[in-house]
CSV table of N, CA and C in Angstrom, one decimal:
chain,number,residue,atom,x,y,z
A,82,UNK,N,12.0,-5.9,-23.5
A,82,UNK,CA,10.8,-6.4,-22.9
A,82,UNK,C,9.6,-5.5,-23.0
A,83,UNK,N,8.7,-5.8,-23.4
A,83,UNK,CA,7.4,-5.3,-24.1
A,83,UNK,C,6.5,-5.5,-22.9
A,84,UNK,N,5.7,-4.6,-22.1
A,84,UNK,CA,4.8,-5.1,-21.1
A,84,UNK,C,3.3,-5.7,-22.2
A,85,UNK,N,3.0,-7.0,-21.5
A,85,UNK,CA,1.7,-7.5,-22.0
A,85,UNK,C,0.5,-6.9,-21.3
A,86,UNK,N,0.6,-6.5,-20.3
A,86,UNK,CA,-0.6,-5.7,-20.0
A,86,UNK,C,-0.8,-4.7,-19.0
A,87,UNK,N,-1.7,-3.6,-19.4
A,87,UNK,CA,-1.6,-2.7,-17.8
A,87,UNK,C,-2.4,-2.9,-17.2
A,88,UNK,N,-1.9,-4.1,-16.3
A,88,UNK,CA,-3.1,-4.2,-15.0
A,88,UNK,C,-3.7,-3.5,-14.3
A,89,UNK,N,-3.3,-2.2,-14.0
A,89,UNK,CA,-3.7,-1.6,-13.2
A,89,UNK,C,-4.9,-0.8,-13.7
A,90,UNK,N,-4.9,0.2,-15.0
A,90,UNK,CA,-5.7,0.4,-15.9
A,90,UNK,C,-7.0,-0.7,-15.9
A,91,UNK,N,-6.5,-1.5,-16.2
A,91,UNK,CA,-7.6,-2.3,-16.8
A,91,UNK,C,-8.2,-3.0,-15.3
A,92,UNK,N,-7.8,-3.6,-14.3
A,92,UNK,CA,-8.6,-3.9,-13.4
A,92,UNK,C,-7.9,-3.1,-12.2
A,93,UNK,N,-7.7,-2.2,-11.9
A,93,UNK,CA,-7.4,-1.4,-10.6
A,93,UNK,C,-7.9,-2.0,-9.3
A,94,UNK,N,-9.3,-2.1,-9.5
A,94,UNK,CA,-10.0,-2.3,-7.9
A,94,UNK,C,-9.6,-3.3,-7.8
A,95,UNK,N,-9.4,-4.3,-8.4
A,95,UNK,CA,-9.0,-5.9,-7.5
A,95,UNK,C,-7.7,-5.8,-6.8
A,96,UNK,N,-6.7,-4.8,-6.9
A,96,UNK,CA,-5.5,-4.9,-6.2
A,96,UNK,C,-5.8,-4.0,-4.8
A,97,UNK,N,-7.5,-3.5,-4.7
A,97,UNK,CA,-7.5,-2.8,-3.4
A,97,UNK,C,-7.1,-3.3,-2.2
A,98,UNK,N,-7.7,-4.9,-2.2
A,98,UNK,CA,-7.0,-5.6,-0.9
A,98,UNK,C,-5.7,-5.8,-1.0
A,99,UNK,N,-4.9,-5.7,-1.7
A,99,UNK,CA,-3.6,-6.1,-1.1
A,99,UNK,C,-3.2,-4.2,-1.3
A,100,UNK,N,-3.2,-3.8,-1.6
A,100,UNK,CA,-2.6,-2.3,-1.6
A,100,UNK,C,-3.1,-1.7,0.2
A,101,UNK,N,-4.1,-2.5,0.6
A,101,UNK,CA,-4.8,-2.5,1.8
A,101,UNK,C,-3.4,-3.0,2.7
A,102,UNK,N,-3.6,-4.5,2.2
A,102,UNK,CA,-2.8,-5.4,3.1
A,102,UNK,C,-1.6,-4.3,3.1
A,103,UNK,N,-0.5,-3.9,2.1
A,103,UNK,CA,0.6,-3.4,2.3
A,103,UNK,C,0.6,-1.8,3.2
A,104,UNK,N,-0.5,-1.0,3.4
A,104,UNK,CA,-1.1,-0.5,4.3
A,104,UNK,C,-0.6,-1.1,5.7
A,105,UNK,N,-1.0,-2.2,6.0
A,105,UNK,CA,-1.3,-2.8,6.9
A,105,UNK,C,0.2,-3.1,7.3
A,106,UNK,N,1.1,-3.7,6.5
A,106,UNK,CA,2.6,-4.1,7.1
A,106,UNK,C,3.6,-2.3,6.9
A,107,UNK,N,3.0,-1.6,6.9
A,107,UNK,CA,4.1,-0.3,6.8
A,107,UNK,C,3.1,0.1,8.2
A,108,UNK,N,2.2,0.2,8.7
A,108,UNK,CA,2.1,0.7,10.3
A,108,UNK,C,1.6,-0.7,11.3
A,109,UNK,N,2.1,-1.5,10.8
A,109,UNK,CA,2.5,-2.7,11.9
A,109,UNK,C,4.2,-2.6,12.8
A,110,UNK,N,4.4,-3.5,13.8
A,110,UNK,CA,5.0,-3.5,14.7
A,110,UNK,C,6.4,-4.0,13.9
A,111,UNK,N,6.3,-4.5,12.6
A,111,UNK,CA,7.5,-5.4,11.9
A,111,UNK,C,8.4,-3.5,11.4
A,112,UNK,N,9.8,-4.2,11.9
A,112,UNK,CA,10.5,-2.8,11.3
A,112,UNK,C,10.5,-2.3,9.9
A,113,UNK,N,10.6,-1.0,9.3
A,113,UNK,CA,10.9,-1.2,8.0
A,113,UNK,C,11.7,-1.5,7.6
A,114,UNK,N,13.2,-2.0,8.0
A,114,UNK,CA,13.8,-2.9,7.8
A,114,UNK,C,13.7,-3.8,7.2
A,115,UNK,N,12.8,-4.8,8.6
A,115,UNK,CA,12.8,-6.4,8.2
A,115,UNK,C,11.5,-6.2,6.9
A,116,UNK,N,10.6,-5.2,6.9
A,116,UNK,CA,9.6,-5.8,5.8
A,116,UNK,C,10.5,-5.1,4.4
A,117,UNK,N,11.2,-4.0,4.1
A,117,UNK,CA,11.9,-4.0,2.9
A,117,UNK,C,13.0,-4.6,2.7
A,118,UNK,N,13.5,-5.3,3.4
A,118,UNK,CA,14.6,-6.6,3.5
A,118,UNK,C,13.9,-7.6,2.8
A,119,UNK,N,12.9,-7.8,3.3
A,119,UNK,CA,12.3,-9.0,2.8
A,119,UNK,C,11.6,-8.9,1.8
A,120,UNK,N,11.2,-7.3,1.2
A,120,UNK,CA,10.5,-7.6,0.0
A,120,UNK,C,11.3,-7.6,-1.3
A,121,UNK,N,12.8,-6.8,-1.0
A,121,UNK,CA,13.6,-6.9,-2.1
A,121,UNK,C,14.3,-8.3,-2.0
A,122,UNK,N,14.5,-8.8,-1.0
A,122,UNK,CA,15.4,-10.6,-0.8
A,122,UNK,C,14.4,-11.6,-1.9
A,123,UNK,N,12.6,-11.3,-1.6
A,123,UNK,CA,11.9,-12.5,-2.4
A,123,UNK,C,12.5,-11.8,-3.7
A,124,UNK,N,12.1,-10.5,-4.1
A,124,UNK,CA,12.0,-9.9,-5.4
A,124,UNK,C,13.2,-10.6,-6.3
A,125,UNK,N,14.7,-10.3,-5.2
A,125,UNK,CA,15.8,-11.2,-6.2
A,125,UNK,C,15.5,-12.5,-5.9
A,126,UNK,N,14.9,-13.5,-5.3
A,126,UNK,CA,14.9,-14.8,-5.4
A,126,UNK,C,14.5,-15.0,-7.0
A,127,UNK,N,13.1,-14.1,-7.0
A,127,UNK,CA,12.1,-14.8,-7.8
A,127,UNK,C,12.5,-13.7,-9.2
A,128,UNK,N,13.6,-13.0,-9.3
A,128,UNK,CA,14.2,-12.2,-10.7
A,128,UNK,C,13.1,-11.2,-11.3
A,129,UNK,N,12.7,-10.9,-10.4
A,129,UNK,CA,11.3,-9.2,-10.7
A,129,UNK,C,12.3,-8.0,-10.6
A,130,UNK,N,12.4,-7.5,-11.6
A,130,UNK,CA,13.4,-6.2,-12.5
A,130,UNK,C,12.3,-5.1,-11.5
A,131,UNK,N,11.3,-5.2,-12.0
A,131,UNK,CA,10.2,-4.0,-11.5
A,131,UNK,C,10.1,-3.6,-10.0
A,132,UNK,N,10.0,-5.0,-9.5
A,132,UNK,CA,10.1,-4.9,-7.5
A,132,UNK,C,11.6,-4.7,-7.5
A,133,UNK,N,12.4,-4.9,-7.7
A,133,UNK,CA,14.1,-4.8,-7.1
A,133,UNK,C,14.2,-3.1,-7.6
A,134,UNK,N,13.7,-3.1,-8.8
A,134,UNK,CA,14.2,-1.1,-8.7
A,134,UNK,C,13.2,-0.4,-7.4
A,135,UNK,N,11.7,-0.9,-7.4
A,135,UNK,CA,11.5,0.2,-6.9
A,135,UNK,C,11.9,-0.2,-5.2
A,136,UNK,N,11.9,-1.4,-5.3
A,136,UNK,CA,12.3,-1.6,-3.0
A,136,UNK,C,13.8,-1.0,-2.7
A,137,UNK,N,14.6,-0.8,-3.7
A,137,UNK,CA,15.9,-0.4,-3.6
A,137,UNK,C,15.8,1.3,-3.6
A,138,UNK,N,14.8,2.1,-4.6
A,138,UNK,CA,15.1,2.9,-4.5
A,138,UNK,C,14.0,3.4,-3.2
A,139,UNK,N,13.3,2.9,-2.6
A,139,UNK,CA,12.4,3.2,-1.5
A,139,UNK,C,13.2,3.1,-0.3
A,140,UNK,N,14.2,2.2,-0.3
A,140,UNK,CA,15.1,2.0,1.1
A,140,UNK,C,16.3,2.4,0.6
A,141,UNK,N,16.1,3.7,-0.2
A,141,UNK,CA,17.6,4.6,-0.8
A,141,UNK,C,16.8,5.9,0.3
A,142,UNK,N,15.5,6.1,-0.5
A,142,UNK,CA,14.7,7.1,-0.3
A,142,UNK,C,14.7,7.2,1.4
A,143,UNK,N,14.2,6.5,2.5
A,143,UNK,CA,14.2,6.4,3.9
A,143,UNK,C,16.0,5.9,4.5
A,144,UNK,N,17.1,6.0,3.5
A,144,UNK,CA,18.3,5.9,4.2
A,144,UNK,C,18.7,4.9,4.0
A,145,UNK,N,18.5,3.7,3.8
A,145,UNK,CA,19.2,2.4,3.9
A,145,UNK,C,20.5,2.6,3.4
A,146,UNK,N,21.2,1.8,4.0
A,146,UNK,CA,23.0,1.6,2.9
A,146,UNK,C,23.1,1.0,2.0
A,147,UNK,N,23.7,1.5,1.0
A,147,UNK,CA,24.1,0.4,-0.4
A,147,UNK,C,24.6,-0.7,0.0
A,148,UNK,N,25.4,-0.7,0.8
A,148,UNK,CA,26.4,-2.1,1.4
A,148,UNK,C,25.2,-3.0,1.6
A,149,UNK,N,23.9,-2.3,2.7
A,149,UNK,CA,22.9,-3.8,3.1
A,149,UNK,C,21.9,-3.7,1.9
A,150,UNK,N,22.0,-3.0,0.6
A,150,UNK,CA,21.2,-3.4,-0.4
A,150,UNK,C,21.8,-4.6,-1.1
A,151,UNK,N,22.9,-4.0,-1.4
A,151,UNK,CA,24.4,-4.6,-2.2
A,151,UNK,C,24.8,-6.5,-1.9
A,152,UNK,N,24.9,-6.4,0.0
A,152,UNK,CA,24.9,-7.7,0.1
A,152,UNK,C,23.9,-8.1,0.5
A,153,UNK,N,22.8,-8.1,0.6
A,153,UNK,CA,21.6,-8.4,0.5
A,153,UNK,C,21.6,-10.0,0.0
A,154,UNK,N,22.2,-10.3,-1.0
A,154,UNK,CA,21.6,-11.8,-1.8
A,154,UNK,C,23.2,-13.2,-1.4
A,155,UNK,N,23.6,-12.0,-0.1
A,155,UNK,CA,24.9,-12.7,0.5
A,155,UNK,C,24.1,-12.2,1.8
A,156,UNK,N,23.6,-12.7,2.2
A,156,UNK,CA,23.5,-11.8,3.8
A,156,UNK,C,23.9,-12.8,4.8
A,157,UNK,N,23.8,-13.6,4.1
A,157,UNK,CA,24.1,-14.4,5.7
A,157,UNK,C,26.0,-14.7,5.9
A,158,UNK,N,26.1,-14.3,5.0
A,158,UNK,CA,27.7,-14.0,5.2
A,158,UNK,C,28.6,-12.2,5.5
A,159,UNK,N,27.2,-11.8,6.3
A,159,UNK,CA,27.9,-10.5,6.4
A,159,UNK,C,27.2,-10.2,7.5
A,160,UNK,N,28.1,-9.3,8.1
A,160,UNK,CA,27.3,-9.1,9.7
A,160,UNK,C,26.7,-7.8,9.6
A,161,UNK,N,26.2,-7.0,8.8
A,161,UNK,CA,25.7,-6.0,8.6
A,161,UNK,C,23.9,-6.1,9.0
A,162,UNK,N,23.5,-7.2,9.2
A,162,UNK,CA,22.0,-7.8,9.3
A,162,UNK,C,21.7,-7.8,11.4
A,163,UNK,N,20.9,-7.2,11.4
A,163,UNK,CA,20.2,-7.5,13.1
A,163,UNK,C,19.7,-8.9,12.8
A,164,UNK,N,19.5,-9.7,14.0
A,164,UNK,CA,19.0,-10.8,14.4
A,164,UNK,C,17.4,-11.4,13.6
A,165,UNK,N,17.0,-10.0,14.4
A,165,UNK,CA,15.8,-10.4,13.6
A,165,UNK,C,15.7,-10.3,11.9
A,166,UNK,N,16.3,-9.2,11.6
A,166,UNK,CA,16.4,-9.4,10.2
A,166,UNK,C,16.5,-10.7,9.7
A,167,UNK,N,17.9,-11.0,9.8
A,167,UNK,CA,18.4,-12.2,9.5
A,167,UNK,C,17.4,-13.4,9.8
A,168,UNK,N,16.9,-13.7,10.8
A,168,UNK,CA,15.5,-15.0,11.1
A,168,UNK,C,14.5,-14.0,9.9
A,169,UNK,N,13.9,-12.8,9.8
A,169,UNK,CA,13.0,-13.0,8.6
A,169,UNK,C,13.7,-13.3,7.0
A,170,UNK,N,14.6,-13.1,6.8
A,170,UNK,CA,15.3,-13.3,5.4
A,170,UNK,C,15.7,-14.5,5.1
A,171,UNK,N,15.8,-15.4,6.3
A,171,UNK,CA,15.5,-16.9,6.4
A,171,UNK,C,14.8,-17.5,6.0
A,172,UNK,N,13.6,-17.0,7.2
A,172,UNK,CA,11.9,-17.6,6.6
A,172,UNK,C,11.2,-16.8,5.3
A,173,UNK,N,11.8,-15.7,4.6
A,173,UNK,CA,11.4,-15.4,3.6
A,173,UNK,C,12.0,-16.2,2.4
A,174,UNK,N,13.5,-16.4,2.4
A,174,UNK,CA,13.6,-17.7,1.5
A,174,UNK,C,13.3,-18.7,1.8
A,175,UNK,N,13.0,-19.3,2.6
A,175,UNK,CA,12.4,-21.2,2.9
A,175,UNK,C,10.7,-21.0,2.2
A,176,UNK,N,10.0,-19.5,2.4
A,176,UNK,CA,8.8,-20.0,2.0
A,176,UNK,C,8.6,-19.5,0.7
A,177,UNK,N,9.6,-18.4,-0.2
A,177,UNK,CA,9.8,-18.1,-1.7
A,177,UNK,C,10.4,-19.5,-2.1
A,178,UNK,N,10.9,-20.3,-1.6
A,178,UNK,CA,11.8,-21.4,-2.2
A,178,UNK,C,11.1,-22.5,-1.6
A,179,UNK,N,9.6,-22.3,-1.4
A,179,UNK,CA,9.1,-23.5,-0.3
A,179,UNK,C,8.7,-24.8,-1.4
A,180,UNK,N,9.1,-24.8,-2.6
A,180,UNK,CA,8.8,-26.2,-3.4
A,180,UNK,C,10.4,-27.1,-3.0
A,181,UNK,N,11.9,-25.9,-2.5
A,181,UNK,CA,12.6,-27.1,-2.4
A,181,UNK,C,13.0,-27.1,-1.1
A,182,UNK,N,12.7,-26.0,-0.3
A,182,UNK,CA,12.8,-26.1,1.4
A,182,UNK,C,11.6,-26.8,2.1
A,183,UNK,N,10.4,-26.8,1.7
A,183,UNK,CA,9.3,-27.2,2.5
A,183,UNK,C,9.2,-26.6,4.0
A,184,UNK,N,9.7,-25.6,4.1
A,184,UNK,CA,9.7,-24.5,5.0
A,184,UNK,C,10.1,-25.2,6.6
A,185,UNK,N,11.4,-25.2,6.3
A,185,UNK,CA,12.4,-26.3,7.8
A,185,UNK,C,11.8,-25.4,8.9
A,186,UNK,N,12.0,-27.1,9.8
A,186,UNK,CA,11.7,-26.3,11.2
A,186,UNK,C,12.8,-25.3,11.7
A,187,UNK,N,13.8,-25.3,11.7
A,187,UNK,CA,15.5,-24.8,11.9
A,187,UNK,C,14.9,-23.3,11.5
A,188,UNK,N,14.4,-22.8,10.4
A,188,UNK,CA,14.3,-21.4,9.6
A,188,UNK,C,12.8,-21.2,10.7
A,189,UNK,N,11.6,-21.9,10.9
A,189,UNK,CA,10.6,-21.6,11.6
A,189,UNK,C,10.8,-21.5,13.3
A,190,UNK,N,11.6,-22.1,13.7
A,190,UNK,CA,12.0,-21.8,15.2
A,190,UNK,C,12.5,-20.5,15.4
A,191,UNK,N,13.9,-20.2,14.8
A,191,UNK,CA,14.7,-19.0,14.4
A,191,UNK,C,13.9,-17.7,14.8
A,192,UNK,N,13.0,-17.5,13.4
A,192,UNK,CA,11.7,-16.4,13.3
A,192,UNK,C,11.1,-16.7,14.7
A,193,UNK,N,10.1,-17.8,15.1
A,193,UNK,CA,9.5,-17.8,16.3
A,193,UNK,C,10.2,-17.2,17.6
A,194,UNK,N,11.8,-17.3,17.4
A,194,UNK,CA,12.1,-17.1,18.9
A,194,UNK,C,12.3,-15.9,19.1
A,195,UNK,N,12.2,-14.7,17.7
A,195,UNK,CA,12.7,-13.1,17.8
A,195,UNK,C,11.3,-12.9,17.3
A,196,UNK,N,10.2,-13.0,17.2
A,196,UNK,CA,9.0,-12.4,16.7
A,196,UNK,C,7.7,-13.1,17.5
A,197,UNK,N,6.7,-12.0,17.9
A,197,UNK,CA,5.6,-12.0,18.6
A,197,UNK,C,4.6,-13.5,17.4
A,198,UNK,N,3.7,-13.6,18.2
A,198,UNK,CA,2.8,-14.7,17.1
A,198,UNK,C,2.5,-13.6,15.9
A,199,UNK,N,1.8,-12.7,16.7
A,199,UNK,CA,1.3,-11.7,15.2
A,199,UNK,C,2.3,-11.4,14.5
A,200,UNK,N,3.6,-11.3,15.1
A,200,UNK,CA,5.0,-11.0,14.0
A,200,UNK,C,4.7,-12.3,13.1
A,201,UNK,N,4.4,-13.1,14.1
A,201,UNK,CA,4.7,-14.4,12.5
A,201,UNK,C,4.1,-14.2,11.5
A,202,UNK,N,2.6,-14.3,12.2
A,202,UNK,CA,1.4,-14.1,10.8
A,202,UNK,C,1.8,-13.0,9.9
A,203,UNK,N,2.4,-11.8,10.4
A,203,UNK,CA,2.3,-10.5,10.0
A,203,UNK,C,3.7,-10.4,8.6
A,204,UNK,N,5.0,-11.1,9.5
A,204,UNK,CA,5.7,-11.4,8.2
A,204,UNK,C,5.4,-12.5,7.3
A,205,UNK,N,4.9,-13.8,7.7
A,205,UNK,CA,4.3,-15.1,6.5
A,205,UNK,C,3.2,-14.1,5.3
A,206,UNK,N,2.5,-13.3,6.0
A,206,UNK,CA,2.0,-12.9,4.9
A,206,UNK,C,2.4,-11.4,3.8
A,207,UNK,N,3.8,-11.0,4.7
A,207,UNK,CA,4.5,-10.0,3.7
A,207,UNK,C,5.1,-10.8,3.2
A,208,UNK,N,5.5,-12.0,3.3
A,208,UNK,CA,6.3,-13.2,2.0
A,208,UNK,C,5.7,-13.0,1.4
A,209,UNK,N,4.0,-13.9,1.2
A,209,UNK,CA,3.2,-14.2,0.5
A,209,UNK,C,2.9,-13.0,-0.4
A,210,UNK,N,2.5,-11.8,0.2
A,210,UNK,CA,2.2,-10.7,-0.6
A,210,UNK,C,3.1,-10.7,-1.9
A,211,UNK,N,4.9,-10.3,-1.3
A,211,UNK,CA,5.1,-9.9,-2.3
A,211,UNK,C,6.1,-11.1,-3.4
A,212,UNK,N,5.5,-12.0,-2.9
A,212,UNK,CA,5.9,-13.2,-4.0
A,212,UNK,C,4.6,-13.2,-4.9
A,213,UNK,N,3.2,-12.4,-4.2
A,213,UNK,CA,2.3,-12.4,-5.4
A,213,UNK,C,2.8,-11.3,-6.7
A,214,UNK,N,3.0,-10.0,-5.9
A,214,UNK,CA,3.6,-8.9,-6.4
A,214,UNK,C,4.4,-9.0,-8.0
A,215,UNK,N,5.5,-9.9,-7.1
A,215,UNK,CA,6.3,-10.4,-8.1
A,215,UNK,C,5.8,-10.9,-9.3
A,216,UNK,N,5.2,-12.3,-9.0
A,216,UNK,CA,4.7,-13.0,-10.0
A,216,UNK,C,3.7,-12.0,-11.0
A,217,UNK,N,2.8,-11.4,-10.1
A,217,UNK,CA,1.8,-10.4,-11.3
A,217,UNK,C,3.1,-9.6,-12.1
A,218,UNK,N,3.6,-8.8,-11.5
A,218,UNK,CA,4.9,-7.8,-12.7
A,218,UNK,C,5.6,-8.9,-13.3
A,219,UNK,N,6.3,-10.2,-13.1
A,219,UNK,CA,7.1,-10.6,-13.7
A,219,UNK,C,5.7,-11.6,-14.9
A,220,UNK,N,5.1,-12.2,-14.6
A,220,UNK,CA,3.1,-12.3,-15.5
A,220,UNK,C,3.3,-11.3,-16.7
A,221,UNK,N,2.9,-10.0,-16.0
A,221,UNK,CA,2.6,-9.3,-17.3
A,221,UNK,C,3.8,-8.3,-17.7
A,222,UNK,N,5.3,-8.5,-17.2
A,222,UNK,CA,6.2,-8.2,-17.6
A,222,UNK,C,6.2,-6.5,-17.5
A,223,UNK,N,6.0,-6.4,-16.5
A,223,UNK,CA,6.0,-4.7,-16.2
A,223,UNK,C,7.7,-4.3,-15.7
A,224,UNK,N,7.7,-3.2,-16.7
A,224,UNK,CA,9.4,-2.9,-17.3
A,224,UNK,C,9.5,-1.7,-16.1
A,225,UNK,N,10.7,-1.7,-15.2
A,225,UNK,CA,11.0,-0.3,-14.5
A,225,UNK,C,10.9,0.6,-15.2
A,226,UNK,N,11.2,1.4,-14.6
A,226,UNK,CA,11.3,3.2,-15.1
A,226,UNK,C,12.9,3.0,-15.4
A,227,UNK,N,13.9,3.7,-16.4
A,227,UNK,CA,14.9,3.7,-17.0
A,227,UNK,C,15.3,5.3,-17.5
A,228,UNK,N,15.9,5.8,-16.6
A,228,UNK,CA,16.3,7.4,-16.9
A,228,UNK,C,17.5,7.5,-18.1
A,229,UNK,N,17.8,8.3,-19.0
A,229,UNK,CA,18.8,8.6,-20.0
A,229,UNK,C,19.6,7.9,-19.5
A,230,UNK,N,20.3,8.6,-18.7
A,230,UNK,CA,21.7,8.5,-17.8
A,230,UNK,C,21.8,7.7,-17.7
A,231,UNK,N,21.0,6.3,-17.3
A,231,UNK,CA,20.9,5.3,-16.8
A,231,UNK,C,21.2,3.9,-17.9
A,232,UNK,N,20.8,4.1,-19.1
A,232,UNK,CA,21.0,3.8,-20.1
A,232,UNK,C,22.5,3.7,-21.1
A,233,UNK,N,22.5,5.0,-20.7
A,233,UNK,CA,24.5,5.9,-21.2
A,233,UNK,C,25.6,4.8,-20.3
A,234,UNK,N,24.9,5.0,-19.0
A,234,UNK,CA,26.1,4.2,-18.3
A,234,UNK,C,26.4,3.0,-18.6
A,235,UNK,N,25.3,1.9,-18.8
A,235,UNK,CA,25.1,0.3,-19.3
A,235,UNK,C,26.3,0.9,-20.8
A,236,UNK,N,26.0,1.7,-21.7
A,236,UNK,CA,26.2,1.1,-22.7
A,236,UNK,C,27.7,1.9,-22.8
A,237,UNK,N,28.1,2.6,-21.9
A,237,UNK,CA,29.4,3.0,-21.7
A,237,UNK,C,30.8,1.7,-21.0
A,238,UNK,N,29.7,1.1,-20.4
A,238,UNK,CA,30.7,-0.1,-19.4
A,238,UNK,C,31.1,-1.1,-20.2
């Protein structure tokens, strides 16, 4: 995979507001939990190589377990998830998958009954963020970082 362009180089300032926005959900009220739950959950919906290395190794980096990285894309079949987690990993797939969920009331009640109003707004728009995220790296096909080692092992298995 060949990146088609370095966005960032070439137009940096336009991603000030959302590098803003993401400012904004790491000293909000939402745990880092539910918001790196939720940014790696869209990232595997929507198959972004680039967001899944780095939210995995960012919630390696602050402690997370391999087990809730691991079953992450099974979560609702594992009890390893708090409440609220689980209602935002809900409403983060109904509105990544909102062309075939149309975003149920069942998934929007859920979130409403464990999160403040501003929780709502606050997580609807860490969906939205990083489904934009996604789409710009998986757009212009921005390739992770790939250590030796990391390479050796693929081609050892």
């Amino acid at each position: 995979m060949t990146q088609r362009l370095d966005y960032f180089s070439v137009a940096g300032d336009l991603f000030k507001p959302m590098l803003e926005q993401e400012n904004l959900f790491k000293n909000s009220t939402l745990e880092y939990s539910v918001v790196e739950l939720v940014k790696l959950r869209a990232s595997q919906i929507n198959g972004c190589a680039f967001c899944i290395h780095m939210h995995t190794h960012e919630m390696r980096a602050h402690g997370e377990s391999e087990d809730r990285m691991h079953l992450l894309n099974a979560w609702r079949e594992s009890p390893l998830y708090t409440p609220r987690e689980r209602a935002a990993l809900a409403w983060c797939e109904a509105l990544t998958r909102v062309e075939a969920t149309a975003a149920p009331d069942a998934d929007y009640d859920a979130m409403a009954d464990l999160f403040e109003s501003r929780e709502q707004v606050l997580l609807t728009l860490l969906i939205g963020a990083i489904n934009s995220w996604n789409r710009i790296a998986i757009g212009f096909r921005s390739a992770h970082p790939v250590s030796e080692d990391q390479t050796t092992g693929a081609n050892a298995a």
